[in-house]
Amino acid sequence: MTMPESSDYQFKEPKKWRMHHLAQAKQAGRKITMITAYDALTAPIFEEAGVDMILVGDSYGNVQLGYSSTIPVTIEDMERATASVARSVSKPIIVGDLPFGTYEASPQTAFDNAARLMRVGANAVKFEGGAELADTVKLLTQGGIPVVGHLGFTPQSENTLGGPRMQGRGEAKQRMIEDALALQEAGAVAIVLELVPASVAKEVSEALTVPTIGIGAGPDTDGQVLVWADMAGMYDWVPSFVKKFANLREQLKGAVQDYTSSVKDGSFPAQENYKID
Ligand code: KIV
């Protein structure tokens, strides 16, 4: 990719986001916005709101399938969710998450599973891990599948990491920078940094030409990602790195309470809601 030299390079807002826009946005200092979506109901709303990237994350397992972790999510689950999102949006980059057990064993396995998500409409795939997956990133990239990396707290490894904890402190910082550089060198188009101290996320971001997308990683990453149900206030509790930008849980509950009491007291349906003949 040829990148303009100038640091005051002006980013032209794309009509449709493509992979080369990511590094261009970083170079121009234009923050990249990413949000999760798993279905054709929410994804078009997020597109209309102007998000640059939609992550069909394996958080699908927690948010919509009722699992307490992402471990049980299957490639079939992710195919269905990715296909629903892909049928309903056209402008943002759609990133499909490879679930646990579908990419770690070999680059070929990863390619085969990534191809399944690409076939149903993903524009790129994401998977968790560092330099040990560089050959996988290379094979997918050479085969036409853009890859988004994921470093820091990687939820699929919660059993070996001891739960959701900050990663990259102390000596682990250098390893994270090396992992990020290895992923970039192998062809990754962006790297998600999850639960990383802000100072470390800043250093990792400065070491790369591809953008970092932070979640719980402070303000100096090149973009931010949040799980939609967290940021929209669908839960009473959210982690401290999340801001609730709305309180949809209460609004939705209020609407359904209104509906049930209107049915019970006979005020719904009213005259404007039905025809006699
Ligand atoms: O699955 C997901 O939603 C993710 C984000 C937390 C980055 O991987």
Coordinates of C-alpha atoms and ligand atoms in Angstrom, one line a residue:
M1 CA 0.0 0.0 0.0
T2 CA 1.4 3.5 -0.9
M3 CA 0.9 5.9 2.0
P4 CA 1.3 9.7 1.7
E5 CA 4.4 11.0 3.5
S6 CA 2.9 14.0 5.1
S7 CA 1.8 13.8 8.8
D8 CA -0.9 16.3 8.1
Y9 CA -2.5 14.0 5.5
Q10 CA -6.2 14.7 5.1
F11 CA -8.4 11.7 5.3
K12 CA -11.2 11.6 2.8
E13 CA -14.3 10.0 4.3
P14 CA -15.0 6.9 2.3
K15 CA -18.4 6.1 0.7
K16 CA -17.6 2.5 1.5
W17 CA -14.9 1.4 4.0
R18 CA -12.2 -0.8 2.6
M19 CA -9.0 -2.2 4.2
H20 CA -6.6 0.5 2.9
H21 CA -8.7 3.2 4.6
L22 CA -7.7 1.9 8.0
A23 CA -4.0 2.8 7.8
Q24 CA -4.9 6.0 6.0
A25 CA -7.3 7.0 8.9
K26 CA -4.5 6.3 11.4
Q27 CA -2.0 8.4 9.5
A28 CA -4.5 11.3 9.4
G29 CA -5.3 11.0 13.1
R30 CA -8.9 10.2 12.3
K31 CA -10.1 7.9 15.1
I32 CA -11.8 4.6 13.8
T33 CA -15.1 3.6 15.3
M34 CA -16.1 0.0 15.7
I35 CA -19.0 -1.6 17.4
T36 CA -20.3 -5.2 17.7
A37 CA -23.5 -6.4 16.0
Y38 CA -24.8 -9.9 15.6
D39 CA -28.0 -9.5 13.6
A40 CA -30.0 -7.7 10.9
L41 CA -32.0 -5.7 13.5
T42 CA -29.2 -3.8 15.1
A43 CA -26.5 -3.6 12.4
P44 CA -28.3 -1.2 10.0
I45 CA -29.0 1.1 12.9
F46 CA -25.2 1.2 13.7
E47 CA -24.5 1.8 10.0
E48 CA -26.9 4.7 9.9
A49 CA -25.2 6.1 13.0
G50 CA -22.0 6.2 11.1
V51 CA -19.8 3.4 12.5
D52 CA -16.7 2.5 10.3
M53 CA -16.4 -1.1 11.3
I54 CA -18.9 -3.7 12.6
L55 CA -17.4 -6.6 14.6
V56 CA -19.5 -9.7 14.5
G57 CA -17.7 -10.7 17.7
D58 CA -17.9 -14.0 19.5
S59 CA -19.3 -12.0 22.3
Y60 CA -22.4 -13.1 20.4
G61 CA -22.2 -16.1 22.8
N62 CA -22.6 -13.9 25.9
V63 CA -24.9 -11.2 24.4
Q64 CA -27.4 -13.3 22.5
L65 CA -26.8 -17.0 23.1
G66 CA -26.8 -16.8 26.9
Y67 CA -23.4 -18.4 27.5
S68 CA -21.2 -17.2 30.3
S69 CA -18.1 -17.2 28.1
T70 CA -17.2 -17.2 24.4
I71 CA -15.7 -20.7 24.6
P72 CA -18.9 -22.6 23.5
V73 CA -19.4 -20.4 20.4
T74 CA -19.1 -22.4 17.1
I75 CA -18.2 -21.6 13.6
E76 CA -21.9 -22.3 12.6
D77 CA -23.0 -19.7 15.2
M78 CA -20.6 -17.1 13.7
E79 CA -21.6 -17.9 10.1
R80 CA -25.3 -17.3 10.9
A81 CA -24.6 -14.0 12.8
T82 CA -22.1 -12.8 10.1
A83 CA -24.6 -13.6 7.3
S84 CA -27.3 -11.6 9.1
V85 CA -25.1 -8.6 9.5
A86 CA -23.8 -8.8 6.0
R87 CA -27.3 -9.0 4.5
S88 CA -28.2 -5.7 6.2
V89 CA -25.3 -3.3 5.8
S90 CA -23.1 -2.1 3.0
K91 CA -20.8 0.7 4.1
P92 CA -18.9 -0.5 7.2
I93 CA -16.1 -3.1 7.2
I94 CA -17.6 -6.3 8.6
V95 CA -15.2 -8.3 10.7
G96 CA -16.1 -11.9 11.6
D97 CA -14.6 -13.4 14.7
L98 CA -13.1 -16.8 14.5
P99 CA -14.4 -18.7 17.6
F100 CA -12.4 -20.8 20.0
G101 CA -10.9 -23.9 18.4
T102 CA -11.3 -22.9 14.8
Y103 CA -7.9 -21.3 14.0
E104 CA -5.2 -22.3 16.7
A105 CA -4.2 -25.8 15.4
S106 CA -2.9 -24.9 12.0
P107 CA -2.9 -22.1 9.4
Q108 CA -4.8 -24.4 7.0
T109 CA -7.6 -24.9 9.6
A110 CA -7.8 -21.2 10.2
F111 CA -8.0 -20.6 6.4
D112 CA -10.8 -23.0 6.0
N113 CA -12.9 -21.5 8.8
A114 CA -12.1 -18.0 7.8
A115 CA -13.2 -18.8 4.3
R116 CA -16.6 -19.8 5.7
L117 CA -17.1 -16.4 7.3
M118 CA -15.9 -14.6 4.1
R119 CA -18.4 -16.7 2.0
V120 CA -21.3 -15.4 4.0
G121 CA -20.2 -11.7 3.8
A122 CA -17.4 -10.9 6.2
N123 CA -14.8 -8.5 4.7
A124 CA -12.1 -9.6 7.2
V125 CA -11.7 -12.0 10.1
K126 CA -10.4 -11.5 13.7
F127 CA -8.7 -14.0 15.9
E128 CA -6.9 -13.8 19.2
G129 CA -3.1 -14.3 19.6
G130 CA 0.3 -12.9 18.9
A131 CA 3.5 -13.9 17.0
E132 CA 2.7 -17.6 17.3
L133 CA -0.1 -17.0 14.7
A134 CA 2.1 -14.9 12.3
D135 CA 2.1 -17.8 9.7
T136 CA -1.6 -18.0 10.0
V137 CA -2.0 -14.3 9.4
K138 CA 0.3 -14.6 6.4
L139 CA -1.5 -17.5 4.8
L140 CA -4.9 -15.8 5.1
T141 CA -3.7 -12.5 3.9
Q142 CA -2.0 -14.1 0.9
G143 CA -5.2 -16.0 0.2
G144 CA -7.3 -12.8 0.1
I145 CA -8.6 -12.8 3.7
P146 CA -7.7 -9.6 5.6
V147 CA -6.9 -10.3 9.3
V148 CA -7.6 -8.2 12.4
G149 CA -5.4 -9.3 15.3
H150 CA -6.4 -9.3 19.0
L151 CA -3.9 -8.8 21.9
G152 CA -4.1 -8.1 25.6
F153 CA -6.9 -9.8 27.4
T154 CA -8.1 -12.5 24.9
P155 CA -11.4 -13.8 26.3
Q156 CA -11.0 -17.2 24.6
S157 CA -7.9 -17.8 26.8
E158 CA -9.7 -16.7 30.0
N159 CA -8.9 -20.1 31.6
T160 CA -5.2 -19.7 31.1
L161 CA -5.1 -16.0 31.8
G162 CA -7.0 -16.3 35.1
G163 CA -10.0 -14.3 34.1
P164 CA -10.5 -10.8 32.7
R165 CA -7.2 -9.0 33.8
M166 CA -5.1 -6.2 32.5
Q167 CA -2.3 -7.6 30.2
G168 CA 1.0 -6.1 29.1
R169 CA 2.3 -4.8 32.5
G170 CA 6.0 -4.8 33.3
E171 CA 8.0 -7.3 31.2
A172 CA 4.9 -8.3 29.2
K173 CA 4.9 -4.9 27.6
Q174 CA 7.9 -5.6 25.3
R175 CA 6.3 -9.0 24.3
M176 CA 3.1 -7.2 23.4
I177 CA 5.0 -4.7 21.2
E178 CA 6.8 -7.7 19.5
D179 CA 3.6 -9.6 19.0
A180 CA 1.9 -6.5 17.5
L181 CA 4.9 -6.0 15.1
A182 CA 4.9 -9.7 14.1
L183 CA 1.1 -9.5 13.3
Q184 CA 1.6 -6.3 11.3
E185 CA 4.6 -7.8 9.5
A186 CA 2.5 -10.9 8.6
G187 CA -0.2 -8.6 7.1
A188 CA -2.7 -7.8 9.8
V189 CA -4.8 -4.7 8.8
A190 CA -5.6 -3.7 12.4
I191 CA -5.1 -4.9 16.0
V192 CA -7.6 -4.9 18.8
L193 CA -6.0 -4.2 22.2
E194 CA -8.2 -5.3 25.1
L195 CA -7.6 -4.5 28.7
V196 CA -4.2 -3.0 28.3
P197 CA -2.8 -0.1 30.4
A198 CA -3.2 3.2 28.5
S199 CA 0.5 3.9 28.5
V200 CA 1.2 0.4 27.0
A201 CA -1.6 0.8 24.4
K202 CA 0.0 4.1 23.4
E203 CA 3.4 2.6 22.9
V204 CA 2.0 -0.3 20.9
S205 CA 0.0 2.1 18.8
E206 CA 3.0 4.3 18.1
A207 CA 5.1 1.3 17.1
L208 CA 2.7 0.3 14.3
T209 CA 1.6 1.7 11.0
V210 CA -1.7 -0.2 11.1
P211 CA -4.3 1.0 13.6
T212 CA -5.0 -0.3 17.0
I213 CA -8.6 -0.5 18.1
G214 CA -8.9 -0.3 21.9
I215 CA -11.4 -1.7 24.4
G216 CA -10.4 -0.9 28.0
A217 CA -7.1 0.4 26.6
G218 CA -7.3 4.1 27.2
P219 CA -7.6 7.1 24.8
D220 CA -4.4 6.7 22.7
T221 CA -5.4 3.8 20.5
D222 CA -6.3 4.6 16.9
G223 CA -9.9 3.7 17.4
Q224 CA -12.3 2.2 19.9
V225 CA -14.6 -0.8 20.0
L226 CA -17.4 -1.6 22.4
V227 CA -20.0 -4.4 22.7
W228 CA -23.2 -2.7 21.6
A229 CA -25.3 -4.1 24.4
D230 CA -22.8 -2.7 27.0
M231 CA -22.7 0.8 25.6
A232 CA -26.4 1.0 25.0
G233 CA -27.2 0.2 28.6
M234 CA -28.9 -3.2 28.1
Y235 CA -27.3 -4.4 31.4
D236 CA -27.4 -3.0 34.9
W237 CA -23.7 -3.8 35.4
V238 CA -21.0 -3.0 32.9
P239 CA -17.2 -3.0 33.2
S240 CA -15.7 0.3 34.3
F241 CA -14.1 0.9 30.8
V242 CA -17.6 1.0 29.3
K243 CA -19.6 4.2 29.1
K244 CA -23.4 3.7 29.0
F245 CA -24.4 6.0 26.2
A246 CA -28.1 5.1 26.7
N247 CA -30.3 3.2 29.0
L248 CA -32.1 1.0 26.6
R249 CA -32.9 -1.7 29.1
E250 CA -35.1 0.6 31.1
Q251 CA -36.6 2.2 28.0
L252 CA -37.5 -1.2 26.5
K253 CA -38.8 -2.5 29.8
G254 CA -40.9 0.6 30.2
A255 CA -42.4 0.1 26.6
V256 CA -43.3 -3.5 27.3
Q257 CA -44.8 -2.6 30.7
D258 CA -46.9 0.1 29.0
Y259 CA -48.0 -2.5 26.4
T260 CA -49.0 -5.1 28.9
S261 CA -50.9 -2.7 31.1
S262 CA -52.6 -1.2 28.0
V263 CA -53.8 -4.6 26.9
K264 CA -55.0 -5.4 30.4
D265 CA -56.9 -2.2 30.9
G266 CA -58.3 -2.3 27.4
S267 CA -56.7 1.0 26.1
F268 CA -54.9 -1.0 23.4
P269 CA -55.9 -1.6 20.7
A270 CA -57.6 1.8 20.4
Q271 CA -59.8 2.9 17.5
E272 CA -56.8 4.0 15.3
N273 CA -55.3 0.5 15.7
Y274 CA -58.0 -1.6 14.1
K275 CA -60.7 -1.6 11.5
I276 CA -64.2 -2.9 12.2
D277 CA -64.8 -4.3 8.7
Ligands
KIV1 O1 -16.2 -10.6 20.6 C1 -16.0 -9.4 20.9 O2 -17.0 -8.6 21.1 C2 -14.7 -8.9 20.9 C3 -14.5 -7.5 21.4 C4 -14.6 -7.5 22.9 C5 -13.2 -6.9 20.9 O3 -13.8 -9.5 20.6

